[in-house]
Amino acid sequence: MARANASWSEENFSCSICLDVFNSPVSTPCGHNFCRTCIAKFWDEQVKYKCPVCNKLFDTRPDLQVNILLSEMVDRFGTSVQVKEQPCVEPADVPCDVCTGTQLKAVKSCLVCLISYCQTHLEPHQRVAVLKKHRLVEPMDRLEDRMCKKHDRLLELFCQTEQVCVCQFCTETDHKSHPVVPLKEEYEVKTAQLGKIEAEVPQMIQERKQKIKEIKGTVELSNKDADREIADGGHVFTALIGCVEKCRDEFNKTVKEKLKSTVKRTEHLIKELEQEIEYLTNRSSEVKQLSHTEDHLHFLQAFRSLKDPPPTRDWTTLEVRPPSYVGTLRRSLDQLEETLNMEMEKLPDDAELKRVQQYEVDVTLDPDTAHPQLILSEDGKQVHDGGVVKALPDNPKRFTKNIRVLTRQSFSGSFYFEVQVKDKTAWWLGVARESINRKDWIIATPETGYWTLFFNKDELEFRDNPAVHLPLRAELQKVGVFVDYDEGLVSFYDVEARVHIYSATGCSFTEPLYPILYDGDINSAPLIISPVNQTD
């Protein structure tokens, strides 16, 4: 009889809700037993109160009392249903989903319950017949994410067509014609790819760190350039302000002197007129007085002095006009312009040239673009006109009418290069946009995609429509070309004299720019793309 009681006790000392040994067991009116917290939580989630075992409905929520007898039996036979204590869960382990308080390490996961169990809570799955049919696997974290939402099956395969994880049922339906492989196989493939990416990432990080360094260097250089520019501009504008003030003072002085001269003259005329008025007034009094005398002798003697015309001017032809200031302001502005030009000549071209030379780029001429009459050096740094049109393969990039050549490199930012033009009596150089017409005779202007400087014996000009004629520079040997793409600026410099020649401003750039050269002399002296020497 004792063995039967012991057997009955082992099978019935577990709560049918948590499947664990009773904790504070209580009995429902229908006679079934549960942990107090389990049945309370169960009813908290229900609309109607019913027994989880027999589904008996209760009109009101039963007032449950502790089953004292069952509690004592649990205490008495507790040791017979306890299992060996399992270790606590570690960070890398899958925790038991049933444990309350201290979580234990899960030893199995149930794909039916979608719950992971420690050894203690797994015991019902090893004992109860219905639970034994559940599929148990090695512990898995986040089981709900490992199940196919459509078939409620474990995601064990990988579809290579749609690059998604699938279950076995998926391969028989939606992915029937797709190649699938076990997750482990695809994992190894992706791990290899990840290794490659992992190897590339440090290089990418290093490249970005280098780019940050370059950007910071550019900012530092920009700050220095800005400080120098502000200092140089300050000197120039101070001189200009002084010049404007001087011209203003001289203009005011000239106007005031003219006014003063006019006022002085009019004052003299007024004084003379007032004197004549006084004389004439006195004469009028004498005439009146004489007209009343009856002394014949006195009358005749006095009349002799009055009959002569009075010593006065003929004022009818006199015209007094205000002073004319026409041309005064114009002459002052001309003087100001002359001073401004003088100050422009004083601008520190050497410092400006040094700044643009920092944007030096290494360029080489592209033989695929060269007109058949041009001869290029092997290193692509020199070109001269051979005078004979060579038979060359047809190339869409080649100039076939205009004798020109582009560089291999194109640019969309700030850049600078220098070309030696020594011993040449005709040359043409600058930059051109990528889409220029290379097959027809084209006049080189900004409208056709060219921003160039042209020299031919006695003339130097920027090619525009119309051309901008520039002062000839003695012994022009090397020309520097600077482009600020974002600012729409193309500038040319006499490198040996270290002075500015001309700048085209307000240019509109919408595509990459290529340096371009033309040799107008049929001689052996070449145009040479030269390295920048900032110590010149």
XYZ file of C-alpha atoms in Angstrom:
536
model
C 0.000 0.000 0.000
C 2.882 2.347 0.795
C 4.358 1.702 -2.668
C 1.026 2.638 -4.289
C 0.802 5.856 -2.338
C 4.361 6.689 -3.282
C 3.575 5.958 -6.938
C 0.427 8.083 -6.815
C 2.289 10.874 -5.110
C 5.048 11.063 -7.781
C 2.541 11.375 -10.620
C 0.250 13.909 -8.988
C 2.554 16.315 -7.140
C 3.051 18.426 -10.310
C 1.003 21.469 -11.289
C -0.654 20.881 -14.675
C -0.048 24.525 -15.603
C 3.666 25.018 -14.864
C 4.455 21.268 -14.886
C 6.587 21.837 -11.804
C 6.211 20.544 -8.225
C 3.354 22.279 -6.412
C 4.097 25.570 -4.738
C 1.355 26.581 -2.261
C -1.177 24.159 -3.790
C -4.849 25.181 -3.835
C -7.956 23.218 -4.890
C -10.748 24.369 -7.205
C -14.430 23.522 -6.427
C -14.150 20.729 -9.018
C -11.337 19.084 -6.982
C -8.284 19.821 -9.166
C -5.093 21.205 -7.652
C -2.787 23.980 -8.888
C -0.093 26.304 -7.619
C -1.788 29.390 -6.185
C 0.172 31.754 -8.474
C -0.398 29.572 -11.559
C -4.191 29.387 -11.269
C -4.409 33.057 -10.288
C -2.408 34.102 -13.361
C -4.438 31.769 -15.563
C -7.744 33.290 -14.452
C -6.342 36.841 -14.762
C -6.003 36.209 -18.481
C -9.474 34.644 -18.991
C -12.872 36.221 -19.617
C -14.683 33.295 -17.920
C -13.458 31.348 -14.916
C -12.973 27.677 -15.722
C -10.831 24.776 -14.581
C -7.733 24.325 -16.822
C -8.099 20.525 -16.510
C -11.836 19.707 -16.833
C -12.975 23.079 -18.275
C -15.782 23.363 -15.656
C -17.168 26.931 -15.646
C -17.715 28.923 -12.456
C -20.194 31.777 -12.215
C -17.834 33.779 -10.034
C -14.173 33.550 -9.382
C -13.742 30.846 -6.695
C -12.203 31.841 -3.421
C -9.328 29.360 -3.266
C -7.909 28.001 -0.064
C -4.583 26.293 0.493
C -4.863 22.490 0.338
C -3.184 21.733 3.663
C -3.076 17.997 3.151
C -1.509 18.299 -0.291
C 0.987 20.864 0.999
C 2.119 18.466 3.694
C 2.389 15.607 1.210
C 4.495 17.806 -1.089
C 6.811 18.596 1.796
C 6.913 14.932 2.800
C 7.531 13.449 -0.591
C 9.289 16.432 -2.139
C 12.600 14.654 -2.266
C 11.160 11.888 -4.440
C 10.182 14.323 -7.223
C 13.182 16.661 -7.022
C 15.950 16.217 -9.569
C 19.556 17.092 -9.370
C 20.067 20.871 -9.332
C 21.311 22.297 -12.593
C 23.941 24.990 -12.961
C 22.885 28.614 -13.332
C 22.800 30.008 -16.851
C 25.973 31.647 -18.221
C 25.979 34.602 -20.676
C 26.635 32.307 -23.643
C 23.997 29.727 -22.627
C 20.297 29.546 -23.492
C 18.235 30.181 -20.298
C 15.258 28.138 -19.189
C 12.024 29.927 -20.085
C 10.097 28.414 -17.146
C 12.438 29.193 -14.260
C 11.394 32.057 -12.022
C 13.958 33.918 -9.969
C 17.352 32.410 -10.698
C 17.294 31.060 -14.254
C 18.962 27.725 -14.960
C 20.691 26.616 -18.120
C 18.373 25.041 -20.697
C 19.248 21.523 -21.814
C 16.592 21.154 -24.510
C 14.208 23.285 -26.554
C 10.741 22.082 -27.544
C 9.696 22.934 -31.114
C 6.041 22.321 -30.214
C 5.886 24.392 -27.029
C 8.482 26.868 -28.394
C 9.996 26.861 -24.899
C 13.473 26.001 -23.648
C 13.691 23.826 -20.499
C 16.296 23.206 -17.839
C 16.717 19.642 -16.615
C 14.123 20.157 -13.855
C 11.395 21.586 -16.091
C 12.181 19.148 -18.900
C 11.165 16.218 -16.674
C 7.441 16.218 -17.727
C 8.501 15.894 -21.402
C 10.414 12.782 -20.452
C 7.569 11.323 -18.327
C 4.152 12.407 -19.657
C 3.065 10.381 -22.684
C 1.607 13.341 -24.619
C 4.657 15.502 -24.017
C 7.010 12.728 -25.059
C 5.701 13.170 -28.628
C 7.012 16.752 -28.752
C 10.158 17.340 -30.814
C 13.108 18.231 -28.615
C 16.291 19.820 -30.016
C 19.485 21.275 -28.636
C 18.857 24.559 -26.763
C 17.978 27.430 -29.093
C 17.507 31.096 -28.243
C 14.499 33.038 -29.624
C 12.697 29.923 -30.816
C 9.822 31.898 -32.346
C 12.240 33.473 -34.816
C 13.532 30.050 -35.846
C 10.133 28.770 -36.880
C 8.523 29.173 -40.287
C 5.601 31.556 -39.850
C 3.644 29.828 -42.592
C 4.197 26.137 -41.740
C 5.160 26.367 -38.070
C 8.230 24.264 -38.794
C 11.888 24.745 -37.927
C 13.830 26.835 -40.458
C 16.516 24.302 -41.412
C 17.300 25.165 -45.053
C 18.405 28.189 -47.103
C 16.909 29.202 -50.451
C 19.740 30.461 -52.665
C 17.345 32.024 -55.165
C 15.523 34.321 -52.758
C 18.287 34.336 -50.117
C 15.932 33.423 -47.244
C 15.748 30.661 -44.626
C 12.989 28.089 -45.245
C 11.528 24.956 -43.654
C 11.186 21.555 -45.268
C 7.554 22.250 -46.225
C 8.604 25.443 -48.031
C 10.778 23.389 -50.410
C 7.671 21.476 -51.445
C 5.526 24.586 -52.053
C 6.710 28.177 -52.632
C 10.377 27.235 -53.132
C 9.844 23.962 -54.952
C 11.967 24.885 -57.997
C 14.605 26.826 -56.055
C 18.007 25.417 -55.097
C 18.200 24.971 -51.316
C 21.061 23.930 -49.042
C 21.366 23.191 -45.315
C 21.844 26.246 -43.144
C 25.306 25.070 -42.146
C 26.465 24.909 -45.751
C 25.241 28.417 -46.531
C 26.648 29.590 -43.212
C 30.125 28.452 -44.281
C 29.775 30.274 -47.616
C 28.588 33.465 -45.969
C 31.265 33.165 -43.279
C 33.919 33.094 -45.999
C 32.371 36.197 -47.580
C 32.229 37.852 -44.194
C 35.905 37.093 -43.714
C 36.668 38.863 -46.962
C 34.557 41.847 -45.922
C 36.225 41.831 -42.522
C 39.611 41.963 -44.230
C 38.482 44.857 -46.436
C 36.980 46.936 -43.631
C 40.325 47.906 -41.975
C 41.576 49.088 -45.375
C 38.387 51.087 -45.894
C 38.750 52.562 -42.416
C 42.363 53.488 -43.150
C 41.366 55.123 -46.443
C 38.729 57.189 -44.675
C 41.143 58.199 -41.938
C 43.553 59.303 -44.652
C 40.762 61.238 -46.339
C 39.943 62.928 -43.016
C 43.617 63.850 -42.718
C 43.572 65.290 -46.240
C 40.395 67.253 -45.531
C 41.829 68.628 -42.292
C 44.973 69.562 -44.193
C 42.846 71.357 -46.770
C 40.993 73.217 -44.010
C 44.289 74.218 -42.399
C 45.626 75.381 -45.754
C 42.377 77.251 -46.405
C 42.697 79.031 -43.059
C 46.248 80.096 -43.868
C 45.239 81.211 -47.365
C 42.297 83.138 -45.937
C 44.551 84.900 -43.401
C 47.042 85.853 -46.120
C 44.279 86.978 -48.450
C 42.675 89.108 -45.739
C 46.054 90.669 -44.918
C 46.846 91.402 -48.587
C 43.325 92.668 -49.198
C 43.564 94.841 -46.101
C 46.658 96.605 -47.459
C 45.067 97.143 -50.862
C 41.735 98.372 -49.545
C 43.473 100.650 -47.051
C 45.398 102.185 -49.944
C 42.207 102.454 -51.997
C 40.312 104.060 -49.125
C 43.152 106.559 -48.756
C 43.064 107.204 -52.482
C 39.288 107.708 -52.469
C 39.516 110.084 -49.542
C 42.328 112.014 -51.257
C 40.370 112.239 -54.518
C 37.290 113.318 -52.569
C 39.257 116.038 -50.784
C 40.819 117.255 -54.034
C 37.427 117.194 -55.734
C 35.862 119.226 -52.892
C 38.828 121.629 -52.966
C 38.486 122.159 -56.723
C 34.755 122.814 -56.478
C 35.222 125.202 -53.543
C 38.032 127.094 -55.315
C 35.835 127.542 -58.371
C 33.025 128.785 -56.175
C 35.393 131.071 -54.284
C 36.717 132.593 -57.507
C 33.186 133.182 -58.767
C 32.098 134.761 -55.461
C 35.194 137.010 -55.406
C 34.544 138.252 -58.943
C 30.870 138.924 -58.264
C 31.751 140.813 -55.075
C 34.140 143.036 -57.080
C 31.452 143.719 -59.688
C 28.862 144.515 -57.027
C 31.292 146.921 -55.352
C 31.986 148.653 -58.662
C 28.245 148.911 -59.368
C 27.611 150.339 -55.909
C 30.336 152.971 -56.483
C 28.783 154.004 -59.790
C 25.375 154.191 -58.135
C 26.836 156.484 -55.486
C 28.470 158.698 -58.157
C 25.292 158.827 -60.196
C 23.249 159.671 -57.106
C 25.564 162.595 -56.351
C 25.418 163.789 -59.961
C 21.602 163.603 -59.873
C 21.616 165.861 -56.798
C 23.935 168.349 -58.529
C 21.749 168.450 -61.647
C 18.641 169.000 -59.571
C 20.314 171.744 -57.563
C 21.626 173.472 -60.699
C 18.206 173.337 -62.332
C 16.878 175.647 -59.587
C 19.580 178.354 -59.769
C 18.812 181.751 -61.403
C 22.400 182.941 -61.431
C 23.193 182.950 -65.114
C 26.916 183.026 -64.682
C 27.033 180.207 -62.108
C 24.629 178.079 -64.133
C 26.695 178.313 -67.277
C 29.943 177.615 -65.462
C 28.506 174.525 -63.617
C 26.678 173.164 -66.654
C 30.000 172.941 -68.450
C 31.137 170.152 -66.007
C 27.806 168.313 -66.008
C 27.287 168.072 -69.770
C 30.114 165.483 -70.202
C 29.002 161.751 -69.920
C 29.610 160.192 -66.510
C 32.714 157.916 -66.113
C 30.749 154.628 -65.862
C 30.849 151.146 -67.579
C 28.388 149.788 -70.071
C 26.806 147.047 -67.994
C 24.379 145.856 -70.676
C 26.896 143.423 -72.178
C 28.074 142.036 -68.854
C 26.759 138.524 -68.004
C 27.541 136.796 -64.735
C 27.241 132.972 -64.857
C 27.643 130.333 -62.104
C 30.889 128.328 -62.237
C 30.860 125.161 -64.401
C 31.696 121.871 -62.642
C 31.319 119.799 -65.807
C 34.187 117.285 -66.003
C 35.367 117.916 -62.478
C 33.922 114.682 -61.109
C 34.913 112.805 -64.251
C 38.544 113.923 -63.923
C 38.544 112.855 -60.263
C 37.145 109.436 -61.143
C 39.741 109.048 -63.903
C 42.426 109.823 -61.369
C 40.890 107.297 -58.973
C 40.831 104.648 -61.722
C 44.473 105.324 -62.514
C 45.370 104.926 -58.851
C 43.299 101.729 -58.638
C 45.182 100.275 -61.610
C 48.459 101.180 -59.959
C 47.369 99.396 -56.771
C 46.309 96.363 -58.818
C 49.816 96.222 -60.249
C 51.146 96.148 -56.700
C 49.128 93.046 -55.789
C 51.409 90.247 -54.540
C 51.248 88.018 -57.658
C 54.116 85.918 -56.353
C 52.164 84.907 -53.249
C 49.078 84.224 -55.378
C 51.073 82.035 -57.755
C 52.527 80.051 -54.853
C 49.033 79.391 -53.539
C 47.671 78.089 -56.844
C 50.816 76.000 -57.437
C 49.798 73.929 -54.416
C 47.043 72.475 -56.625
C 49.561 70.964 -59.055
C 48.412 67.838 -60.904
C 50.468 65.362 -62.905
C 49.177 65.215 -66.471
C 50.319 63.404 -69.604
C 49.196 63.866 -73.190
C 46.806 61.305 -74.660
C 48.014 60.001 -78.081
C 44.481 58.761 -78.846
C 43.312 62.402 -78.985
C 46.309 63.907 -80.830
C 45.826 65.247 -84.351
C 47.786 63.081 -86.856
C 50.133 66.005 -87.534
C 51.347 66.178 -83.927
C 54.302 64.234 -82.542
C 54.243 63.259 -78.839
C 57.154 62.151 -76.676
C 57.096 58.654 -75.188
C 56.475 59.983 -71.681
C 53.532 62.083 -72.905
C 55.055 65.338 -71.603
C 56.055 66.987 -74.908
C 54.397 67.756 -78.241
C 55.399 69.500 -81.467
C 53.987 69.869 -84.968
C 55.708 67.463 -87.362
C 54.283 69.175 -90.424
C 53.129 65.867 -91.933
C 49.763 64.179 -91.409
C 50.418 60.584 -90.339
C 48.132 57.658 -91.115
C 46.627 56.719 -87.742
C 43.781 54.385 -86.735
C 40.374 56.032 -86.581
C 39.495 56.955 -83.006
C 36.359 58.804 -81.830
C 38.497 60.763 -79.359
C 40.998 62.056 -81.965
C 41.040 65.599 -83.384
C 40.880 65.321 -87.171
C 40.618 68.983 -88.233
C 42.009 71.241 -85.477
C 45.628 70.463 -84.598
C 45.118 69.848 -80.889
C 45.760 67.261 -78.171
C 44.165 66.581 -74.771
C 45.666 65.026 -71.666
C 44.723 61.574 -70.415
C 43.516 63.056 -67.131
C 40.375 65.094 -66.566
C 39.377 67.089 -63.488
C 36.282 68.412 -61.728
C 37.969 70.281 -58.887
C 40.756 72.797 -58.420
C 43.938 71.992 -60.371
C 47.095 73.638 -61.754
C 49.668 72.739 -64.408
C 52.519 74.493 -66.247
C 53.585 74.420 -69.905
C 56.957 75.574 -71.230
C 56.482 77.695 -74.385
C 60.096 78.810 -74.793
C 61.329 79.205 -78.400
C 57.773 79.008 -79.768
C 56.302 81.813 -81.887
C 52.795 80.386 -81.912
C 50.970 78.304 -79.315
C 47.589 77.803 -77.745
C 46.796 76.217 -74.366
C 44.223 76.019 -71.580
C 41.359 73.667 -70.713
C 38.392 72.196 -72.577
C 35.277 70.319 -71.555
C 34.956 66.617 -72.311
C 32.178 66.900 -74.905
C 33.948 69.272 -77.359
C 33.604 68.596 -81.094
C 36.799 66.849 -82.221
C 35.933 66.156 -85.866
C 35.079 69.601 -87.328
C 36.722 72.999 -87.594
C 35.754 74.710 -84.344
C 36.550 78.231 -83.143
C 37.809 77.870 -79.584
C 35.676 79.986 -77.223
C 33.939 79.331 -73.893
C 30.693 78.883 -75.845
C 32.206 75.913 -77.712
C 33.800 74.502 -74.551
C 37.283 76.055 -74.570
C 38.977 78.403 -72.076
C 42.364 79.084 -73.666
C 45.225 81.555 -74.066
C 46.586 82.175 -77.601
C 49.975 83.581 -78.625
C 51.168 84.374 -82.156
C 54.279 86.529 -82.524
C 52.872 90.001 -81.885
C 49.610 89.171 -80.147
C 48.495 87.585 -76.900
C 44.809 87.063 -76.271
C 42.235 85.084 -74.360
C 40.091 83.307 -76.928
C 36.535 84.569 -76.516
C 33.873 86.113 -78.697
C 35.181 88.745 -79.105
C 38.782 87.919 -78.182
C 40.294 89.674 -75.143
C 43.556 91.260 -76.276
C 46.268 91.293 -73.608
C 49.534 93.218 -73.251
C 52.493 91.315 -74.681
C 54.930 90.034 -72.089
C 58.618 90.031 -72.905
C 60.257 86.602 -73.042
C 57.198 84.630 -71.961
C 58.739 81.196 -71.381
C 56.400 79.234 -69.150
C 52.641 79.560 -68.637
C 50.785 78.345 -65.560
C 47.087 77.431 -65.775
C 44.881 77.292 -62.673
C 41.231 76.194 -62.585
C 38.833 76.550 -59.659
C 35.968 74.388 -60.909
C 33.485 75.328 -58.187
C 34.169 79.078 -58.499
C 34.072 79.022 -62.323
C 37.582 80.497 -62.588
C 40.380 79.951 -65.151
C 43.596 81.912 -64.537
C 46.844 82.176 -66.520
C 50.255 83.164 -65.107
C 53.690 84.129 -66.416
C 55.609 81.634 -64.276
C 59.102 83.102 -64.815
C 57.993 86.665 -64.073
C 55.632 85.295 -61.399
C 52.804 87.627 -62.401
C 49.156 87.176 -63.324
C 48.280 87.377 -67.039
C 44.491 86.999 -67.185
C 41.517 85.403 -65.414
C 38.236 84.285 -66.927
C 35.587 84.530 -64.203
C 31.966 83.431 -63.965
C 32.636 80.367 -66.130
C 29.998 77.642 -66.179
C 31.447 74.132 -65.794
C 29.071 71.172 -65.985
C 31.391 68.310 -66.978
C 35.029 67.211 -66.524
C 37.753 69.504 -67.907
C 40.870 68.387 -69.821
C 44.102 70.381 -70.227
C 44.565 71.043 -73.971
C 47.590 72.118 -76.108
C 48.237 73.308 -79.669
C 51.657 73.838 -81.254
C 51.490 76.464 -83.989
C 55.175 76.230 -85.027
C 56.488 73.704 -87.530
C 59.807 73.290 -85.763
C 61.413 70.810 -83.419
C 61.020 72.933 -80.295
C 58.181 71.287 -78.340
C 55.604 72.484 -75.875
C 56.566 70.823 -72.592
C 54.365 69.981 -69.611
C 56.758 70.928 -66.806
C 56.871 70.011 -63.131
C 56.128 72.871 -60.773
C 59.092 74.491 -59.061
C 57.709 76.685 -56.273
C 61.166 78.021 -55.402
C 61.471 79.872 -58.708
